[in-house]
Short mmCIF file of C-alpha atoms in Angstrom, two decimals:
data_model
loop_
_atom_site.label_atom_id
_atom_site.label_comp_id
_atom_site.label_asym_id
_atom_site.label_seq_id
_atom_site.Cartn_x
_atom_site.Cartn_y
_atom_site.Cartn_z
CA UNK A 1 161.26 73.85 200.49
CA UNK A 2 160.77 70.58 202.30
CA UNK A 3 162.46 69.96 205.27
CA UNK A 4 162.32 67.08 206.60
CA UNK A 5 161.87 66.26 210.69
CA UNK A 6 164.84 67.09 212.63
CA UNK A 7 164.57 64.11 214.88
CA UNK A 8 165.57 60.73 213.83
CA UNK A 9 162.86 58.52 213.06
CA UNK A 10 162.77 55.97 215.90
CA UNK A 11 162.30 51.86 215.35
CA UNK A 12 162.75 50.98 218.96
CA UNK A 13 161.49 47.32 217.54
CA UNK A 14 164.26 44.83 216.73
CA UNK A 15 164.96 43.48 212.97
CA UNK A 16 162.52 41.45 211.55
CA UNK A 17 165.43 38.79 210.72
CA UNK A 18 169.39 38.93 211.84
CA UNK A 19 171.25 41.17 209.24
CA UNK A 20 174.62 41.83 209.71
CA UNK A 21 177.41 43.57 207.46
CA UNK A 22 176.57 45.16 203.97
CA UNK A 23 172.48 44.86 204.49
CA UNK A 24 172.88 46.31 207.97
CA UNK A 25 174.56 49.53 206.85
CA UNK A 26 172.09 50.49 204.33
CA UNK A 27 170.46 53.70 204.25
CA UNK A 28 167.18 52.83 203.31
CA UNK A 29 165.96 55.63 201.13
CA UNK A 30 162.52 56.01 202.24
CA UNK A 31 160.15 57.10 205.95
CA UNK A 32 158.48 54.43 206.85
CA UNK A 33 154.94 55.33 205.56
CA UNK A 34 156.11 56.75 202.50
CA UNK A 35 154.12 55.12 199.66
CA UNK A 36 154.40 57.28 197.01
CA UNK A 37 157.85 59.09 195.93
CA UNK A 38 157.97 62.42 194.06
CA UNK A 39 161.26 64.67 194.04
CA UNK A 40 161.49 67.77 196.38
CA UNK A 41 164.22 68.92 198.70
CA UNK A 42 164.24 66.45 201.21
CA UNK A 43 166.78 67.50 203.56
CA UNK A 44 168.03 67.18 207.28
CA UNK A 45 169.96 67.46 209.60
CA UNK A 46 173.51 65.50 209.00
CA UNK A 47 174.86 62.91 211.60
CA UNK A 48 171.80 62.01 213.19
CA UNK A 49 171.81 58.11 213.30
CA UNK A 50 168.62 56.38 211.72
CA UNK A 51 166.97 52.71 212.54
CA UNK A 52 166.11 51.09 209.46
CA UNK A 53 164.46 47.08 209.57
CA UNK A 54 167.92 46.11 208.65
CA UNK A 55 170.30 47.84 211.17
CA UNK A 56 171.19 51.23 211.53
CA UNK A 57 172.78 53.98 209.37
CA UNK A 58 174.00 57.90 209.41
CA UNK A 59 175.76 58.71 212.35
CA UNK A 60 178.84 59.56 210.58
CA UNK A 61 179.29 61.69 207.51
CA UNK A 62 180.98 60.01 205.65
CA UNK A 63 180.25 56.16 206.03
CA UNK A 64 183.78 53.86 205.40
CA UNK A 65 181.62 51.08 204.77
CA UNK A 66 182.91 48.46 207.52
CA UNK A 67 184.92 45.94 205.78
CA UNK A 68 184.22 47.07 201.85
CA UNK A 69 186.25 49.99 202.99
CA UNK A 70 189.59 48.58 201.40
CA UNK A 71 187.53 47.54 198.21
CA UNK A 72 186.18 50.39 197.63
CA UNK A 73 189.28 52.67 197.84
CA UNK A 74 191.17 50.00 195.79
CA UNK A 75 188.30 50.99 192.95
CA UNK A 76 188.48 54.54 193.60
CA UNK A 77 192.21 54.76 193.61
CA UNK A 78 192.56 52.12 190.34
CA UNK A 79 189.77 54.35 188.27
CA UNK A 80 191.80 57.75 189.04
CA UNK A 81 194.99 56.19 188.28
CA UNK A 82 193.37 55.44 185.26
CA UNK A 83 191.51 58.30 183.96
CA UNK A 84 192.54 61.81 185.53
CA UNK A 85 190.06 63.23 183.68
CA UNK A 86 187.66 62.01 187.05
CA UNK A 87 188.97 65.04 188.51
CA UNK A 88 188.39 68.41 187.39
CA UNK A 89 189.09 71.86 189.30
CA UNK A 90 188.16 75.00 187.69
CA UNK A 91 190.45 77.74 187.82
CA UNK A 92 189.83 79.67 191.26
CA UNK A 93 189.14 76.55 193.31
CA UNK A 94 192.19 75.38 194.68
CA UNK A 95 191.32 77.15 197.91
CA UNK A 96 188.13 75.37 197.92
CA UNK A 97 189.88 72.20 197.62
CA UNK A 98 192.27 72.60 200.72
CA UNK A 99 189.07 74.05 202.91
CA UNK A 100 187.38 70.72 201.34
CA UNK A 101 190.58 68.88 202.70
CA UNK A 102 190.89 70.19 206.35
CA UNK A 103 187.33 69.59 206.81
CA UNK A 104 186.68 66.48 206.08
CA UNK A 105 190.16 65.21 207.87
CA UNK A 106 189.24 66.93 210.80
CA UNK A 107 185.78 65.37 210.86
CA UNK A 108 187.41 61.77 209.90
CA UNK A 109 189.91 61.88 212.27
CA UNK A 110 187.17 62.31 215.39
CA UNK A 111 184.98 60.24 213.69
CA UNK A 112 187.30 57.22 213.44
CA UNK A 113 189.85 57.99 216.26
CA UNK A 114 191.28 54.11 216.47
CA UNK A 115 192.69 54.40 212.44
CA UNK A 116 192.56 57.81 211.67
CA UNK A 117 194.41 60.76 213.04
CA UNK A 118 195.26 64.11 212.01
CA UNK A 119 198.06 66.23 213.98
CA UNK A 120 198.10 69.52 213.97
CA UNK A 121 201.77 71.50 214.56
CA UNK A 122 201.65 74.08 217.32
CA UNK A 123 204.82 75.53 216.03
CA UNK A 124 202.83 75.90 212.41
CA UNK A 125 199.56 76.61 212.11
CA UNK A 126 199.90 75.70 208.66
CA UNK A 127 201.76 72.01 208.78
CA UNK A 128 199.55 68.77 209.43
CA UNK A 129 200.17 65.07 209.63
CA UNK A 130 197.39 63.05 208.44
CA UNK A 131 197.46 59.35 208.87
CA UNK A 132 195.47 55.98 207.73
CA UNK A 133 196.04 53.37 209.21
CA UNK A 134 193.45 50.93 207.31
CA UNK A 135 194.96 52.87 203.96
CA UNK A 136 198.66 52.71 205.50
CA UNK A 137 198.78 56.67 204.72
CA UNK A 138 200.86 58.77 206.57
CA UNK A 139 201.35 62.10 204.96
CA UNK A 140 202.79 65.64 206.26
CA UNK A 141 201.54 68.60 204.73
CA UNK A 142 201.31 72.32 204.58
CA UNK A 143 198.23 74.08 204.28
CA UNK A 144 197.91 75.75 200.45
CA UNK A 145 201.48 73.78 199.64
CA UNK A 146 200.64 71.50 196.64
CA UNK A 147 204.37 70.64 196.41
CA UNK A 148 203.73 69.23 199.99
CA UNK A 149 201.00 66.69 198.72
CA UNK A 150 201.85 64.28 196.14
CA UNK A 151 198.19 64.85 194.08
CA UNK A 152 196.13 68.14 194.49
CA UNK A 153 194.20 68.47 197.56
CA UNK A 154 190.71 67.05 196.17
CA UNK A 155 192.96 64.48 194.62
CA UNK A 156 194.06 63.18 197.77
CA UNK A 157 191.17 63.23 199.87
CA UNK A 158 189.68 61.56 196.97
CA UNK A 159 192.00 58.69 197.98
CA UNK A 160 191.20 58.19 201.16
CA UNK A 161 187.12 58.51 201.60
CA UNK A 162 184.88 56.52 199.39
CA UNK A 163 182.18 59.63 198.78
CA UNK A 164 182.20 61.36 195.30
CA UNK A 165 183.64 64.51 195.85
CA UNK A 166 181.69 68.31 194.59
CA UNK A 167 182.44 71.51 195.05
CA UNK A 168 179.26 74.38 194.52
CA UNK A 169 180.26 77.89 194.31
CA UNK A 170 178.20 80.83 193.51
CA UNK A 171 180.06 82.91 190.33
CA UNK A 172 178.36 85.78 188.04
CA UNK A 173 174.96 85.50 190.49
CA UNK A 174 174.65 81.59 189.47
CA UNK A 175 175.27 78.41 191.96
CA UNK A 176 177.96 76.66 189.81
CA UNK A 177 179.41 73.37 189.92
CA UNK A 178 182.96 74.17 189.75
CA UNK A 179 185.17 71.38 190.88
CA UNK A 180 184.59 67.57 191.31
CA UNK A 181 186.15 64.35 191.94
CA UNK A 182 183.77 61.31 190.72
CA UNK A 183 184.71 57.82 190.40
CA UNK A 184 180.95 56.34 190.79
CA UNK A 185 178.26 58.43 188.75
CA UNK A 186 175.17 57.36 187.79
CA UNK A 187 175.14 57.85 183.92
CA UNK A 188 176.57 61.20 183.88
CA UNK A 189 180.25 62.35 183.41
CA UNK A 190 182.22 64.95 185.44
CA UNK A 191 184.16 66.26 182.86
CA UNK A 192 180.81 67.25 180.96
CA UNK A 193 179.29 68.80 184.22
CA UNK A 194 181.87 70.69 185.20
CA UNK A 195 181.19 74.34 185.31
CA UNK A 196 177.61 74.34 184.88
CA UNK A 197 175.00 76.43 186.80
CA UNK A 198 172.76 73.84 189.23
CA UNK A 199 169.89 74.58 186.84
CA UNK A 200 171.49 73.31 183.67
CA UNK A 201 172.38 69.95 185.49
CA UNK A 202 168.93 69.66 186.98
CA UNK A 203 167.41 70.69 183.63
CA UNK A 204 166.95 67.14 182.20
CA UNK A 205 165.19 65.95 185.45
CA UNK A 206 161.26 65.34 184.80
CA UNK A 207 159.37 67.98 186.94
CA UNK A 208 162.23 69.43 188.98
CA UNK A 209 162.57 72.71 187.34
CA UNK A 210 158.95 73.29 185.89
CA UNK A 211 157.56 72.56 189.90
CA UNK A 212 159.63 74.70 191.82
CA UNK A 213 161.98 71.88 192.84
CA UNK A 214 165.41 73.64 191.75
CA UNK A 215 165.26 77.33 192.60
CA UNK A 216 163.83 75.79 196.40
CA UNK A 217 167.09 73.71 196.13
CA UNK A 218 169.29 76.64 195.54
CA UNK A 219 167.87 79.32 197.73
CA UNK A 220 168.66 75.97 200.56
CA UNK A 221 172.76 76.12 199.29
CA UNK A 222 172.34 80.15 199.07
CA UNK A 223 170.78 79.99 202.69
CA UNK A 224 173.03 77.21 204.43
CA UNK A 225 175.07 78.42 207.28
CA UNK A 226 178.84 77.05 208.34
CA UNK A 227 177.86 75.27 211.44
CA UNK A 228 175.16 72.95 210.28
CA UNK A 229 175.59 69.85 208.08
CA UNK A 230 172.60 68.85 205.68
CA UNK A 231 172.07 65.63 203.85
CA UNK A 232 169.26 64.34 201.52
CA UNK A 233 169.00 60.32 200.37
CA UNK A 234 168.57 59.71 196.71
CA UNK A 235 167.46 56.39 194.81
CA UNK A 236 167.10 54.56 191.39
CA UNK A 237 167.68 51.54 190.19
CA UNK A 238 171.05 50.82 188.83
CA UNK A 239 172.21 50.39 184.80
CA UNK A 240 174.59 47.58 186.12
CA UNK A 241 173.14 44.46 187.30
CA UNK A 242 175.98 44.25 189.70
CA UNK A 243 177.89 45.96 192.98
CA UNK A 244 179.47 47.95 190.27
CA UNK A 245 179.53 51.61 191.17
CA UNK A 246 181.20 53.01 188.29
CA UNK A 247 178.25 53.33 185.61
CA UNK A 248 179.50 56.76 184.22
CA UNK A 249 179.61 57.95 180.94
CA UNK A 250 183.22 57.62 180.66
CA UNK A 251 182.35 53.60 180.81
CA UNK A 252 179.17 53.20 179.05
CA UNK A 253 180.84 50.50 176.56
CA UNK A 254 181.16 48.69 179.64
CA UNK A 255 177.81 49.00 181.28
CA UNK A 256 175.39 49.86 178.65
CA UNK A 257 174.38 46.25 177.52
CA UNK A 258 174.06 45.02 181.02
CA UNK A 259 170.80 45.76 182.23
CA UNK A 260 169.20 44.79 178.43
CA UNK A 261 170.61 41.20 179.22
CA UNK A 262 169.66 40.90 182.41
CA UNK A 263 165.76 41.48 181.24
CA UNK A 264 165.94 39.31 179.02
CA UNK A 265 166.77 36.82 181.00
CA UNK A 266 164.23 37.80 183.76
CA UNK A 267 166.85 37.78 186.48
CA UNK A 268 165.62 39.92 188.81
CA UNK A 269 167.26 38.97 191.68
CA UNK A 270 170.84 40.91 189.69
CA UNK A 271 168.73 43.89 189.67
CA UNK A 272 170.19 46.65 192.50
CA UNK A 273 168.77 49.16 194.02
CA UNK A 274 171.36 52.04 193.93
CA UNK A 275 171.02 54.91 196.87
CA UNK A 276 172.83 58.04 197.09
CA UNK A 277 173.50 59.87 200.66
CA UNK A 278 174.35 63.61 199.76
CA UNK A 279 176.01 65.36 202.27
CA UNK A 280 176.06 69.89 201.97
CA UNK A 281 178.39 71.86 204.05
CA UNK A 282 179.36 75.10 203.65
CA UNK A 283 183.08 75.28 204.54
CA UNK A 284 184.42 77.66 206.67
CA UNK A 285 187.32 79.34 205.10
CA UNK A 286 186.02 79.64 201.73
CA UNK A 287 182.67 79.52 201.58
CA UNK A 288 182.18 76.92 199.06
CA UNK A 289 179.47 74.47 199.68
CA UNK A 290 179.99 70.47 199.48
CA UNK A 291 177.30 68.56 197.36
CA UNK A 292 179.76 65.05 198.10
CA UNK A 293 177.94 62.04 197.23
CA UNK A 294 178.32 58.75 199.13
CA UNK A 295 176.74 55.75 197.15
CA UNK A 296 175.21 52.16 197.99
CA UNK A 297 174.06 49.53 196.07
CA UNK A 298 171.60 46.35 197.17
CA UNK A 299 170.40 43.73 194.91
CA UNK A 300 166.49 42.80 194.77
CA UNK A 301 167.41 39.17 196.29
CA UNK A 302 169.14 41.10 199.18
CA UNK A 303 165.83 43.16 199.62
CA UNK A 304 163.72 40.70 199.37
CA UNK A 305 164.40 39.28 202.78
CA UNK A 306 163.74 42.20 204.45
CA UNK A 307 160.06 42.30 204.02
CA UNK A 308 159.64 45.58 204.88
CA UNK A 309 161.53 47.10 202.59
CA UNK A 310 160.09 44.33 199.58
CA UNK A 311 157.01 45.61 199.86
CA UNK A 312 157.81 49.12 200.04
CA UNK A 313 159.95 49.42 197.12
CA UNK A 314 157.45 47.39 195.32
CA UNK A 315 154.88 49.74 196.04
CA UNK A 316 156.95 52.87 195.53
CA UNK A 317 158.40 52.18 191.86
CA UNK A 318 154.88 50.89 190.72
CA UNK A 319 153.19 54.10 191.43
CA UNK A 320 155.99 56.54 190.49
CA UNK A 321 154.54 58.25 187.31
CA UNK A 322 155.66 57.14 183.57
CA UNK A 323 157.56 60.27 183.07
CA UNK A 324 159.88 59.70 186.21
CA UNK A 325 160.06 55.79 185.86
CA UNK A 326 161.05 56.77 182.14
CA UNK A 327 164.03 59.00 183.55
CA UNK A 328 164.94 56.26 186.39
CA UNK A 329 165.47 54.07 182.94
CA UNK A 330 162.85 51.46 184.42
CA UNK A 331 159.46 52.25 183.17
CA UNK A 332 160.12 49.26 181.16
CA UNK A 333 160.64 46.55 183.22
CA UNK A 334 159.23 47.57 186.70
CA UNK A 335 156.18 45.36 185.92
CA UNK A 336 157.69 42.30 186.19
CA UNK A 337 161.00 42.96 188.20
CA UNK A 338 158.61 44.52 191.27
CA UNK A 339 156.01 41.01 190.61
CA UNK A 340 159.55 38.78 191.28
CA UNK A 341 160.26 40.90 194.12
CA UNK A 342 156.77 40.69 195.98
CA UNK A 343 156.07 36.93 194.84
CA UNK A 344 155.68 34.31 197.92
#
């Protein structure tokens, strides 16, 4: 297993050029001398904040995104309202669900103490009052009470932090994935996940299984204690040539021609570089571990003025090997798209 430094990786030297807003927040997916990008489990420590040549990112776990925040939840909340299906909870899991709950309020609520707060009764240890201010939520509930939430528990945390929500449980021996709540995935589809072992969802990834990757992955969840937060940073470039997160399965009709057109008309600047912060806790009640999924998406014309991060990307997708820039679904195109990105 490959863990990576505990310490932050310091850039005491200002940004190249004034970023602000979206660009600032980024959590650029690669150390600065990394050259050459191959899978392995890149963890470390959670909540540790990290310079970048843009701004700064990480200090949180789960990242509101600034002023997108509203957007985002308005595309969250609109998808689920559309398609349940987003949400799936094996039998068994409900407990995970309100552990997955109190956590992450807790955490919000002293992360974000001017719009979030969370009471706790002292007559009930059981009763809560969460509230949101930039959401307008203000909801009582009781602790393992669904009648006292107006979705299920996953459901409603769902609906008030912009991360994709996953629950990991070990069952017959096997890490399983066993509950979710996704909105934004990355051409795959919760409802055909659901329920299977880590090593049947990591099966289709070039190299991970055959070089050790997976099992070093799961002995990490098997291994990961309550009072320690991990996260990893994960990258590709996006099937949408826009912002747009949702590029599941479920929408495919929608997506699936977008990135086709977009070669063809050699506009490269469209083309976005999608990053995925993954954040693992083990919760403390039940035991289940978090694998929730926080994603990001920057455009090559955004990246391109940051030159630091131009010519690292550029470098990094040209070398990757065929086999992994085949999976990343830009083995054809890289040629050119990284030649418009590096070009004076």
């Amino acid at each position: 297993m490959t863990l990576a430094p505990a310490a932050p990786t310091a850039a005491p030297t200002s940004p190249a050029f004034p970023v602000r807003g979206h660009t600032a927040r980024l959590p650029w997916p690669f150390p600065d001398d990394l050259d050459a990008f191959r899978y392995s489990v890149n963890v470390e420590p959670a909540r540790l904040l990290r310079r970048t040549a843009a701004g700064e990112w990480g200090a949180t776990i789960v990242d509101l995104g600034g002023e997108e925040y509203g957007a985002i939840m308005a595309d969250r909340r609109r998808i689920l309202d559309a398609d349940p299906h987003r949400v799936r909870i094996m039998p068994g899991m409900l407990p995970a669900c309100w552990d997955l709950l109190l956590y992450y309020l807790r955490d919000l609520a002293a992360s974000y103490p001017a719009i979030m707060r969370l009471d706790e009764d002292p007559r009930d240890p059981d009763r809560f009052r969460w509230r949101n201010a930039a959401l307008g939520t203000d909801q009582t509930f009781v602790l393992g009470d669904a009648a006292s939430l107006p979705w299920d528990p996953m459901t409603f945390l769902g609906r008030e932090v912009p991360d994709d929500l996953l629950l990991v449980k070990e069952r017959d021996g096997e890490l399983c994935f066993d509950a979710g709540l996704v909105t934004f995935a990355a051409a795959w589809s919760v409802s055909f996940d659901v329920g299977m072992t880590m090593a049947e969802i990591h099966n289709p990834v070039p190299r991970l299984t055959r070089e050790g990757i997976t099992s070093r992955a799961e002995q990490f969840l098997r291994r990961l204690p309550v009072d320690q937060v991990y996260r990893r940073v994960n990258w590709t470039l996006s099937a949408s040539g826009s912002r747009l997160l949702d590029v599941s399965l479920e929408e495919l009709p929608a997506w699936a021609g977008d990135i086709p057109a977009l070669v063809a008309a050699e506009d490269w600047g469209r083309l976005q570089l999608r990053i995925e912060v993954e954040h693992f806790i083990r919760l403390p009640m039940t035991g289940a571990v978090t694998f929730n999924i926080r994603t990001h998406m920057t455009s090559l014309e955004e990246i391109r003025q940051v030159p630091a991060w131009r010519d690292q990307l550029a470098r990094v997708v040209l070398e990757l090997p065929e086999d992994l820039a085949a999976y990343k679904g830009f083995l054809d195109y890289r040629e050119p798209a990284m030649a418009w990105l590096t070009r004076p």
